[in-house]
């Protein structure tokens, strides 16, 4: 899906707040123009940035996992060298506002010590084990080198942390790739990556045994072996992005894919709990746990097949599941396989095995979100029309929509036109000619989910940008007040100052909570 305009503006805002305006100019250039070489960026960026500055900025963005370098093989017979290109990763920029969510996932599952190690990686982008230990030694609440190493190993085993990808993968030149003959069955299973970003990330990602090693040792060349404790932050970052092949340091970074997968699964469980019951939610959570290691991408449509036995084994591992007999689990599976006029099947039964239909579960949540927006903006009548057209999935003429939605026929065209103007409906004019010279025209309407999704995402990015700007404004306008220490405020008698502090804190909490909730909706359409 093409990036929405406010998606670009919001991503640039995130980079601007965290790294400054100059860095955001380079980021915006890549977001708007696509992959570029460093010289092209210095030429096209709307700012007076020289080539050396551009390279430093690119190293910084690579360090924080916002940019990936790559090159494309030159054509056969060409003497020219492959030029290094830089690709901005929009999703990773948006993830920068989700670090609290990611930390909560790790703290809940692995504990606060693993959470502390993850926070170090989230703050610094990429670090070696030695640098993590060094960072811990500099902190006031040190947890010790052994705990750091054990925690890192737990994070890697759970796939929350991964070894960094290849610094500069080389892509095959598509123009000279030989056409591969495939049978009809193979064509369904093997799909070529659709976008350049997918090709680059696939080429850069190492195999799982390298990406998530089960055993790893601290390298003698790691920064902890250096007795120089006066390494500046700038020098450390520069060394982290030294991609020379002679370096043997193992560099680690957060694995955003796994965090988004966990959050996606959590949403699926919540949907099933709301639409079915607690028992079905427990069973689905167990099924997702069984099949998670087999998911090759975040937006997996369907899980691997699993037996009732393997599902039940996972169910009874949880406190809530220990009270469930296998009969109850089988009854829940029957419920999950059932369909209705409003709900699709969440689980598919096939040859005594069960498959979770994740795409169907997420589509229910997306549909609910779309209908809620239509209800708030256009009213109940528009909501009924939108729901009817969503269920039909085809073009329907105006009068039939009025009959199905139980609305006045004279009001129906105006309501439909309002939604069409805001890109929530797709319209076609259908003309039927009569036997003579006359003709009759009909307006046909349809919900195009792809167009609606893009429109909603753009509006949500815009809203999230406004909330972030307001939050920044509130912080700047009350900076002096918030800098007052808690001790000073404790000595201050009850009055206007304390009341003002309470109001400022309440306002900031409300804005933060609103942005947090809005980001959940953005993930639903963009990441899930």
Short mmCIF file of C-alpha atoms in Angstrom, two decimals, residues 32-515:
data_model
loop_
_atom_site.label_atom_id
_atom_site.label_comp_id
_atom_site.label_asym_id
_atom_site.label_seq_id
_atom_site.Cartn_x
_atom_site.Cartn_y
_atom_site.Cartn_z
CA UNK A 32 9.05 11.11 -0.63
CA UNK A 33 11.51 10.08 -3.33
CA UNK A 34 12.20 6.44 -2.48
CA UNK A 35 15.63 4.79 -2.28
CA UNK A 36 18.56 7.07 -3.13
CA UNK A 37 22.34 7.16 -2.99
CA UNK A 38 24.02 9.43 -0.44
CA UNK A 39 25.07 11.87 -3.19
CA UNK A 40 21.50 12.02 -4.55
CA UNK A 41 20.23 12.76 -1.03
CA UNK A 42 22.70 15.64 -0.54
CA UNK A 43 21.58 17.00 -3.92
CA UNK A 44 17.82 16.58 -3.45
CA UNK A 45 17.27 17.20 0.26
CA UNK A 46 15.57 20.56 0.83
CA UNK A 47 18.37 21.87 3.01
CA UNK A 48 22.01 22.87 2.69
CA UNK A 49 23.49 19.56 3.83
CA UNK A 50 26.88 18.54 2.45
CA UNK A 51 27.76 14.98 1.49
CA UNK A 52 29.72 14.21 4.67
CA UNK A 53 26.80 15.37 6.82
CA UNK A 54 24.43 13.17 4.82
CA UNK A 55 26.66 10.14 5.43
CA UNK A 56 26.79 10.86 9.18
CA UNK A 57 23.00 11.21 9.27
CA UNK A 58 22.54 7.94 7.36
CA UNK A 59 24.85 6.16 9.83
CA UNK A 60 22.75 7.55 12.67
CA UNK A 61 19.49 6.37 11.07
CA UNK A 62 21.00 2.94 10.35
CA UNK A 63 22.18 2.73 13.98
CA UNK A 64 18.57 3.30 15.07
CA UNK A 65 17.15 0.85 12.49
CA UNK A 66 15.31 3.50 10.47
CA UNK A 67 17.29 3.04 7.24
CA UNK A 68 18.67 -0.03 5.42
CA UNK A 69 21.53 0.18 2.90
CA UNK A 70 21.60 -2.08 -0.19
CA UNK A 71 22.90 -2.23 -3.74
CA UNK A 72 21.76 -3.81 -7.00
CA UNK A 73 24.03 -5.92 -9.19
CA UNK A 74 25.09 -4.06 -12.34
CA UNK A 75 24.01 -5.65 -15.65
CA UNK A 76 26.25 -8.38 -17.13
CA UNK A 77 29.18 -6.94 -19.00
CA UNK A 78 28.95 -3.58 -17.26
CA UNK A 79 32.17 -2.24 -15.76
CA UNK A 80 30.36 0.14 -13.44
CA UNK A 81 30.28 -0.63 -9.72
CA UNK A 82 27.07 -1.13 -7.82
CA UNK A 83 26.01 2.11 -6.10
CA UNK A 84 24.96 1.87 -2.46
CA UNK A 85 21.32 2.93 -2.07
CA UNK A 86 19.50 3.82 1.15
CA UNK A 87 15.93 2.78 1.89
CA UNK A 88 13.92 4.35 4.70
CA UNK A 89 11.83 1.95 6.83
CA UNK A 90 8.57 3.74 7.66
CA UNK A 91 7.31 1.00 9.98
CA UNK A 92 10.45 1.16 12.13
CA UNK A 93 10.05 4.93 12.47
CA UNK A 94 6.44 4.48 13.63
CA UNK A 95 7.61 1.79 16.07
CA UNK A 96 9.64 4.46 17.89
CA UNK A 97 6.41 5.67 19.47
CA UNK A 98 5.62 2.11 20.64
CA UNK A 99 8.64 1.41 22.82
CA UNK A 100 6.52 1.50 25.99
CA UNK A 101 4.26 -1.20 24.53
CA UNK A 102 7.26 -3.34 23.60
CA UNK A 103 8.80 -2.94 27.06
CA UNK A 104 5.53 -3.97 28.69
CA UNK A 105 5.43 -7.17 26.61
CA UNK A 106 8.93 -8.17 27.79
CA UNK A 107 8.39 -7.13 31.42
CA UNK A 108 5.18 -9.20 31.59
CA UNK A 109 6.72 -12.28 29.96
CA UNK A 110 10.40 -12.29 31.00
CA UNK A 111 10.66 -9.90 33.93
CA UNK A 112 12.17 -6.50 34.71
CA UNK A 113 15.82 -7.54 34.20
CA UNK A 114 15.16 -8.52 30.60
CA UNK A 115 13.12 -5.33 30.30
CA UNK A 116 16.16 -3.27 31.39
CA UNK A 117 18.35 -4.89 28.70
CA UNK A 118 15.66 -4.31 26.07
CA UNK A 119 15.37 -0.65 27.10
CA UNK A 120 19.09 -0.26 26.46
CA UNK A 121 18.68 -1.60 22.93
CA UNK A 122 15.57 0.49 22.28
CA UNK A 123 17.36 3.67 23.38
CA UNK A 124 20.62 3.01 21.50
CA UNK A 125 19.32 1.09 18.48
CA UNK A 126 22.16 -1.45 18.27
CA UNK A 127 24.65 -2.60 20.89
CA UNK A 128 27.11 -5.41 21.53
CA UNK A 129 26.98 -7.46 24.71
CA UNK A 130 30.01 -5.56 25.95
CA UNK A 131 28.35 -2.22 25.39
CA UNK A 132 25.24 -3.41 27.23
CA UNK A 133 27.43 -4.37 30.21
CA UNK A 134 29.29 -1.07 29.99
CA UNK A 135 25.98 0.81 29.94
CA UNK A 136 24.82 -1.11 33.01
CA UNK A 137 28.04 -0.26 34.89
CA UNK A 138 27.43 3.45 34.23
CA UNK A 139 23.87 3.31 35.54
CA UNK A 140 22.81 3.94 39.14
CA UNK A 141 20.87 0.65 39.36
CA UNK A 142 23.42 -1.85 38.04
CA UNK A 143 22.21 -5.45 37.73
CA UNK A 144 25.61 -7.03 36.93
CA UNK A 145 27.29 -8.44 33.82
CA UNK A 146 26.09 -12.03 34.40
CA UNK A 147 22.45 -10.91 34.66
CA UNK A 148 22.88 -8.81 31.50
CA UNK A 149 24.27 -11.78 29.59
CA UNK A 150 21.58 -14.19 30.87
CA UNK A 151 18.84 -11.67 30.12
CA UNK A 152 20.15 -11.08 26.60
CA UNK A 153 20.17 -14.83 26.00
CA UNK A 154 16.54 -15.07 27.18
CA UNK A 155 15.55 -12.20 24.87
CA UNK A 156 17.24 -13.88 21.91
CA UNK A 157 15.64 -17.25 22.73
CA UNK A 158 12.21 -15.56 22.84
CA UNK A 159 13.11 -13.76 19.57
CA UNK A 160 12.60 -10.30 21.05
CA UNK A 161 16.23 -9.50 20.15
CA UNK A 162 18.08 -10.48 16.98
CA UNK A 163 21.49 -10.17 15.42
CA UNK A 164 21.61 -7.16 13.10
CA UNK A 165 20.88 -7.83 9.41
CA UNK A 166 23.45 -7.71 6.63
CA UNK A 167 24.69 -4.10 6.42
CA UNK A 168 24.56 -3.92 2.64
CA UNK A 169 22.83 -6.81 0.83
CA UNK A 170 23.26 -7.04 -2.92
CA UNK A 171 20.05 -7.63 -4.89
CA UNK A 172 20.01 -9.52 -8.15
CA UNK A 173 19.24 -7.39 -11.18
CA UNK A 174 15.64 -8.33 -12.05
CA UNK A 175 16.12 -7.48 -15.73
CA UNK A 176 18.69 -10.26 -16.18
CA UNK A 177 17.13 -12.86 -13.87
CA UNK A 178 16.13 -15.98 -15.83
CA UNK A 179 12.44 -16.82 -15.79
CA UNK A 180 11.74 -19.75 -13.51
CA UNK A 181 9.30 -22.38 -14.67
CA UNK A 182 6.89 -23.40 -11.99
CA UNK A 183 3.90 -25.64 -11.84
CA UNK A 184 0.49 -24.32 -10.80
CA UNK A 185 0.90 -25.71 -7.27
CA UNK A 186 4.34 -24.18 -6.76
CA UNK A 187 3.05 -20.83 -8.01
CA UNK A 188 0.51 -20.78 -5.19
CA UNK A 189 3.07 -21.62 -2.50
CA UNK A 190 6.04 -19.54 -3.64
CA UNK A 191 5.33 -15.85 -4.01
CA UNK A 192 7.89 -13.30 -5.08
CA UNK A 193 8.21 -10.33 -2.70
CA UNK A 194 5.93 -7.59 -3.97
CA UNK A 195 7.92 -4.49 -3.07
CA UNK A 196 11.54 -3.39 -3.12
CA UNK A 197 11.46 -3.04 0.67
CA UNK A 198 10.44 -6.69 1.04
CA UNK A 199 13.22 -7.76 -1.35
CA UNK A 200 15.82 -5.74 0.53
CA UNK A 201 14.72 -6.96 3.98
CA UNK A 202 14.58 -10.56 2.79
CA UNK A 203 18.10 -10.32 1.37
CA UNK A 204 19.43 -8.62 4.52
CA UNK A 205 17.88 -11.01 7.05
CA UNK A 206 20.17 -13.92 7.99
CA UNK A 207 18.94 -17.48 8.51
CA UNK A 208 17.34 -18.16 11.90
CA UNK A 209 20.34 -20.09 13.30
CA UNK A 210 22.48 -16.98 12.82
CA UNK A 211 19.74 -14.47 13.58
CA UNK A 212 18.74 -16.13 16.87
CA UNK A 213 21.74 -18.20 18.08
CA UNK A 214 20.93 -20.52 20.97
CA UNK A 215 24.41 -20.13 22.48
CA UNK A 216 26.65 -17.10 22.19
CA UNK A 217 29.80 -16.03 23.93
CA UNK A 218 31.19 -12.61 24.69
CA UNK A 219 33.72 -11.82 21.98
CA UNK A 220 37.25 -10.84 22.94
CA UNK A 221 36.97 -7.88 20.59
CA UNK A 222 33.82 -6.54 22.23
CA UNK A 223 33.88 -3.15 23.86
CA UNK A 224 33.97 -4.63 27.37
CA UNK A 225 37.49 -5.86 26.60
CA UNK A 226 38.53 -2.24 26.14
CA UNK A 227 39.71 -0.77 29.42
CA UNK A 228 39.05 2.71 28.13
CA UNK A 229 35.90 3.70 30.02
CA UNK A 230 35.92 7.20 28.60
CA UNK A 231 34.37 6.34 25.25
CA UNK A 232 32.05 9.14 24.25
CA UNK A 233 28.53 8.49 23.03
CA UNK A 234 29.39 9.84 19.59
CA UNK A 235 32.41 7.55 19.21
CA UNK A 236 30.40 4.56 20.38
CA UNK A 237 27.71 5.15 17.78
CA UNK A 238 30.32 5.64 15.08
CA UNK A 239 31.92 2.30 15.93
CA UNK A 240 28.55 0.54 15.99
CA UNK A 241 27.98 1.42 12.35
CA UNK A 242 31.45 0.38 11.29
CA UNK A 243 30.44 -2.36 8.88
CA UNK A 244 33.94 -3.48 7.96
CA UNK A 245 34.16 -7.26 7.36
CA UNK A 246 37.13 -7.54 9.78
CA UNK A 247 34.91 -6.73 12.76
CA UNK A 248 33.98 -9.83 14.78
CA UNK A 249 31.68 -8.08 17.22
CA UNK A 250 28.16 -9.46 17.45
CA UNK A 251 25.77 -6.53 17.39
CA UNK A 252 22.20 -6.93 18.65
CA UNK A 253 19.02 -4.99 18.05
CA UNK A 254 15.30 -5.28 18.98
CA UNK A 255 13.29 -7.57 16.70
CA UNK A 256 10.25 -5.41 15.93
CA UNK A 257 8.59 -8.23 13.97
CA UNK A 258 8.23 -10.35 17.09
CA UNK A 259 6.76 -7.50 19.13
CA UNK A 260 4.18 -6.73 16.45
CA UNK A 261 3.38 -10.45 16.17
CA UNK A 262 2.74 -10.66 19.94
CA UNK A 263 0.54 -7.55 19.86
CA UNK A 264 -1.35 -8.93 16.85
CA UNK A 265 -1.99 -12.20 18.67
CA UNK A 266 -3.15 -10.30 21.75
CA UNK A 267 -5.68 -8.38 19.65
CA UNK A 268 -6.93 -11.65 18.10
CA UNK A 269 -7.50 -13.14 21.55
CA UNK A 270 -9.36 -10.01 22.70
CA UNK A 271 -11.63 -10.11 19.64
CA UNK A 272 -12.49 -13.77 20.23
CA UNK A 273 -13.14 -13.12 23.93
CA UNK A 274 -15.50 -10.29 23.03
CA UNK A 275 -17.31 -12.10 20.19
CA UNK A 276 -17.34 -15.63 21.67
CA UNK A 277 -16.42 -16.23 25.33
CA UNK A 278 -13.52 -16.63 27.78
CA UNK A 279 -13.10 -20.35 27.02
CA UNK A 280 -12.72 -19.75 23.29
CA UNK A 281 -10.18 -17.02 24.02
CA UNK A 282 -8.10 -19.43 26.16
CA UNK A 283 -8.16 -22.03 23.39
CA UNK A 284 -7.23 -19.51 20.71
CA UNK A 285 -4.35 -18.17 22.83
CA UNK A 286 -3.03 -21.73 23.14
CA UNK A 287 -3.34 -22.29 19.38
CA UNK A 288 -1.42 -19.09 18.64
CA UNK A 289 1.28 -20.15 21.09
CA UNK A 290 1.63 -23.54 19.36
CA UNK A 291 1.83 -22.07 15.86
CA UNK A 292 3.81 -18.89 16.54
CA UNK A 293 7.26 -20.33 15.84
CA UNK A 294 6.06 -21.46 12.40
CA UNK A 295 4.92 -17.99 11.30
CA UNK A 296 7.35 -16.70 8.70
CA UNK A 297 5.94 -13.16 8.52
CA UNK A 298 3.91 -10.88 10.76
CA UNK A 299 0.87 -10.64 8.50
CA UNK A 300 0.35 -14.40 8.38
CA UNK A 301 -3.11 -15.21 7.02
CA UNK A 302 -3.44 -18.70 8.49
CA UNK A 303 -1.57 -20.71 11.11
CA UNK A 304 -0.13 -24.18 10.59
CA UNK A 305 -2.53 -27.12 11.17
CA UNK A 306 -2.54 -28.46 14.74
CA UNK A 307 -4.18 -31.40 16.45
CA UNK A 308 -6.60 -31.31 19.37
CA UNK A 309 -3.95 -33.04 21.50
CA UNK A 310 -1.28 -30.38 20.89
CA UNK A 311 -3.83 -27.64 21.53
CA UNK A 312 -4.97 -29.22 24.81
CA UNK A 313 -1.36 -29.68 25.98
CA UNK A 314 -0.82 -25.94 25.56
CA UNK A 315 -4.17 -25.03 27.16
CA UNK A 316 -3.38 -26.82 30.44
CA UNK A 317 -0.05 -25.00 30.78
CA UNK A 318 -1.94 -21.86 31.77
CA UNK A 319 -3.64 -21.25 35.13
CA UNK A 320 -6.98 -20.48 33.46
CA UNK A 321 -6.73 -23.54 31.21
CA UNK A 322 -6.07 -26.11 33.94
CA UNK A 323 -9.75 -26.23 34.84
CA UNK A 324 -10.75 -27.12 31.26
CA UNK A 325 -11.39 -30.72 30.22
CA UNK A 326 -10.64 -31.86 26.66
CA UNK A 327 -14.40 -31.99 25.97
CA UNK A 328 -14.63 -28.27 26.75
CA UNK A 329 -11.68 -27.52 24.46
CA UNK A 330 -13.35 -29.47 21.63
CA UNK A 331 -16.62 -27.57 22.22
CA UNK A 332 -14.71 -24.28 22.02
CA UNK A 333 -13.12 -25.39 18.75
CA UNK A 334 -16.59 -26.11 17.37
CA UNK A 335 -17.66 -22.59 18.39
CA UNK A 336 -14.62 -21.07 16.73
CA UNK A 337 -15.33 -23.01 13.52
CA UNK A 338 -18.96 -21.81 13.38
CA UNK A 339 -20.06 -19.04 11.01
CA UNK A 340 -22.96 -16.58 11.07
CA UNK A 341 -24.31 -13.74 8.95
CA UNK A 342 -22.16 -11.28 10.92
CA UNK A 343 -19.10 -13.35 11.84
CA UNK A 344 -16.78 -15.53 9.76
CA UNK A 345 -15.21 -18.71 11.11
CA UNK A 346 -12.17 -17.91 13.27
CA UNK A 347 -10.80 -21.45 13.01
CA UNK A 348 -10.89 -23.87 10.06
CA UNK A 349 -11.21 -27.63 10.61
CA UNK A 350 -9.31 -29.74 8.09
CA UNK A 351 -8.59 -33.49 8.29
CA UNK A 352 -8.94 -33.65 12.10
CA UNK A 353 -6.63 -30.64 12.43
CA UNK A 354 -7.40 -27.03 13.17
CA UNK A 355 -6.05 -23.86 11.52
CA UNK A 356 -6.41 -20.36 12.97
CA UNK A 357 -7.70 -17.92 10.34
CA UNK A 358 -5.88 -14.82 11.60
CA UNK A 359 -6.88 -12.76 8.58
CA UNK A 360 -10.59 -13.30 9.32
CA UNK A 361 -10.18 -12.34 12.98
CA UNK A 362 -8.30 -9.14 12.14
CA UNK A 363 -10.83 -8.30 9.40
CA UNK A 364 -13.61 -8.35 12.04
CA UNK A 365 -11.72 -5.77 14.13
CA UNK A 366 -11.01 -3.63 11.05
CA UNK A 367 -14.67 -3.76 10.03
CA UNK A 368 -15.77 -2.75 13.55
CA UNK A 369 -13.35 0.21 13.49
CA UNK A 370 -14.57 1.36 10.06
CA UNK A 371 -18.22 1.13 11.09
CA UNK A 372 -17.53 3.00 14.34
CA UNK A 373 -15.94 5.87 12.40
CA UNK A 374 -18.86 5.99 9.94
CA UNK A 375 -21.35 5.99 12.84
CA UNK A 376 -19.60 8.88 14.62
CA UNK A 377 -19.17 10.96 11.47
CA UNK A 378 -22.32 10.35 9.41
CA UNK A 379 -24.93 8.89 11.78
CA UNK A 380 -26.99 5.69 12.14
CA UNK A 381 -28.49 5.70 8.64
CA UNK A 382 -25.07 5.97 6.99
CA UNK A 383 -23.80 3.24 9.32
CA UNK A 384 -26.54 0.84 8.16
CA UNK A 385 -25.80 1.63 4.50
CA UNK A 386 -22.06 1.15 4.99
CA UNK A 387 -22.55 -2.16 6.82
CA UNK A 388 -24.91 -3.44 4.12
CA UNK A 389 -22.47 -2.54 1.32
CA UNK A 390 -19.58 -4.11 3.28
CA UNK A 391 -21.49 -7.38 3.56
CA UNK A 392 -22.50 -7.35 -0.11
CA UNK A 393 -18.99 -6.69 -1.39
CA UNK A 394 -20.26 -5.55 -4.81
CA UNK A 395 -21.84 -2.55 -6.55
CA UNK A 396 -25.44 -1.93 -5.46
CA UNK A 397 -27.86 0.68 -6.83
CA UNK A 398 -29.22 3.48 -4.64
CA UNK A 399 -32.82 2.24 -4.26
CA UNK A 400 -31.74 -1.22 -3.15
CA UNK A 401 -29.46 0.33 -0.53
CA UNK A 402 -32.38 2.45 0.76
CA UNK A 403 -34.61 -0.64 1.05
CA UNK A 404 -31.93 -2.74 2.79
CA UNK A 405 -30.90 0.03 5.21
CA UNK A 406 -34.51 1.08 5.92
CA UNK A 407 -33.88 4.73 5.01
CA UNK A 408 -35.94 7.30 3.09
CA UNK A 409 -35.21 7.04 -0.63
CA UNK A 410 -35.06 10.82 -1.02
CA UNK A 411 -32.35 11.09 1.71
CA UNK A 412 -30.25 8.10 0.61
CA UNK A 413 -28.35 9.74 -2.32
CA UNK A 414 -27.21 12.69 -0.16
CA UNK A 415 -25.89 10.40 2.58
CA UNK A 416 -24.09 8.19 0.07
CA UNK A 417 -22.58 11.23 -1.67
CA UNK A 418 -21.19 12.50 1.65
CA UNK A 419 -19.39 9.22 2.24
CA UNK A 420 -18.21 9.12 -1.38
CA UNK A 421 -16.71 12.64 -1.15
CA UNK A 422 -14.68 11.52 1.87
CA UNK A 423 -13.46 8.38 0.00
CA UNK A 424 -15.46 5.97 2.17
CA UNK A 425 -17.44 4.68 -0.85
CA UNK A 426 -16.67 3.93 -4.48
CA UNK A 427 -19.25 5.16 -7.03
CA UNK A 428 -19.99 4.25 -10.65
CA UNK A 429 -22.56 5.71 -13.00
CA UNK A 430 -24.39 3.08 -15.02
CA UNK A 431 -26.28 4.18 -18.14
CA UNK A 432 -28.95 2.02 -19.85
CA UNK A 433 -30.14 3.07 -23.29
CA UNK A 434 -33.75 2.45 -24.29
CA UNK A 435 -35.18 1.36 -27.62
CA UNK A 436 -35.52 4.99 -28.74
CA UNK A 437 -33.16 7.88 -28.21
CA UNK A 438 -33.72 8.05 -24.43
CA UNK A 439 -31.57 6.53 -21.69
CA UNK A 440 -31.73 5.88 -17.96
CA UNK A 441 -28.83 6.35 -15.52
CA UNK A 442 -28.23 4.63 -12.20
CA UNK A 443 -25.69 5.32 -9.47
CA UNK A 444 -24.00 2.20 -8.12
CA UNK A 445 -22.14 2.14 -4.80
CA UNK A 446 -19.55 -0.14 -3.26
CA UNK A 447 -17.20 -0.28 -0.26
CA UNK A 448 -13.63 -0.61 -1.52
CA UNK A 449 -11.79 -1.80 1.59
CA UNK A 450 -8.36 -0.83 0.25
CA UNK A 451 -9.42 2.77 -0.44
CA UNK A 452 -11.24 3.06 2.91
CA UNK A 453 -8.21 1.65 4.75
CA UNK A 454 -5.90 4.17 3.10
CA UNK A 455 -8.29 7.04 3.89
CA UNK A 456 -8.70 5.99 7.52
CA UNK A 457 -4.95 5.56 7.98
CA UNK A 458 -4.32 9.04 6.60
CA UNK A 459 -6.88 10.50 9.00
CA UNK A 460 -5.42 8.57 11.95
CA UNK A 461 -1.86 9.70 11.11
CA UNK A 462 -3.17 13.28 10.97
CA UNK A 463 -4.91 12.93 14.33
CA UNK A 464 -1.85 11.33 15.92
CA UNK A 465 0.35 14.12 14.55
CA UNK A 466 -1.98 16.74 16.06
CA UNK A 467 -1.93 14.98 19.43
CA UNK A 468 1.88 14.82 19.37
CA UNK A 469 2.15 18.50 18.45
CA UNK A 470 -0.29 19.43 21.23
CA UNK A 471 1.66 17.31 23.71
CA UNK A 472 4.90 19.03 22.69
CA UNK A 473 3.23 22.43 22.98
CA UNK A 474 1.91 21.66 26.47
CA UNK A 475 5.36 20.50 27.55
CA UNK A 476 7.09 23.61 26.18
CA UNK A 477 4.55 26.07 27.58
CA UNK A 478 4.78 24.61 31.08
CA UNK A 479 8.48 23.72 31.02
CA UNK A 480 9.44 25.93 33.96
CA UNK A 481 6.59 24.63 36.07
CA UNK A 482 7.45 20.95 35.38
CA UNK A 483 11.12 21.57 36.21
CA UNK A 484 10.20 22.32 39.82
CA UNK A 485 11.31 19.42 41.96
CA UNK A 486 8.82 17.37 43.95
CA UNK A 487 10.50 18.57 47.19
CA UNK A 488 9.76 22.20 46.34
CA UNK A 489 6.15 21.34 45.53
CA UNK A 490 5.80 19.45 48.82
CA UNK A 491 6.83 22.55 50.76
CA UNK A 492 4.47 24.72 48.73
CA UNK A 493 1.16 25.28 50.56
CA UNK A 494 -2.05 24.13 48.92
CA UNK A 495 -3.10 26.69 46.38
CA UNK A 496 -2.93 27.84 42.79
CA UNK A 497 0.53 26.38 42.02
CA UNK A 498 -0.28 22.83 43.08
CA UNK A 499 -3.65 23.00 41.34
CA UNK A 500 -1.92 24.15 38.15
CA UNK A 501 0.57 21.26 38.31
CA UNK A 502 -2.29 18.77 38.73
CA UNK A 503 -4.12 20.21 35.72
CA UNK A 504 -0.98 20.10 33.53
CA UNK A 505 -0.24 16.48 34.51
CA UNK A 506 -3.87 15.46 33.91
CA UNK A 507 -3.88 17.12 30.49
CA UNK A 508 -0.63 15.44 29.45
CA UNK A 509 -1.86 12.06 30.66
CA UNK A 510 -5.07 12.46 28.67
CA UNK A 511 -3.18 13.42 25.50
CA UNK A 512 -0.73 10.53 25.94
CA UNK A 513 -3.54 8.02 26.54
CA UNK A 514 -5.43 9.28 23.47
CA UNK A 515 -2.34 8.93 21.28
#
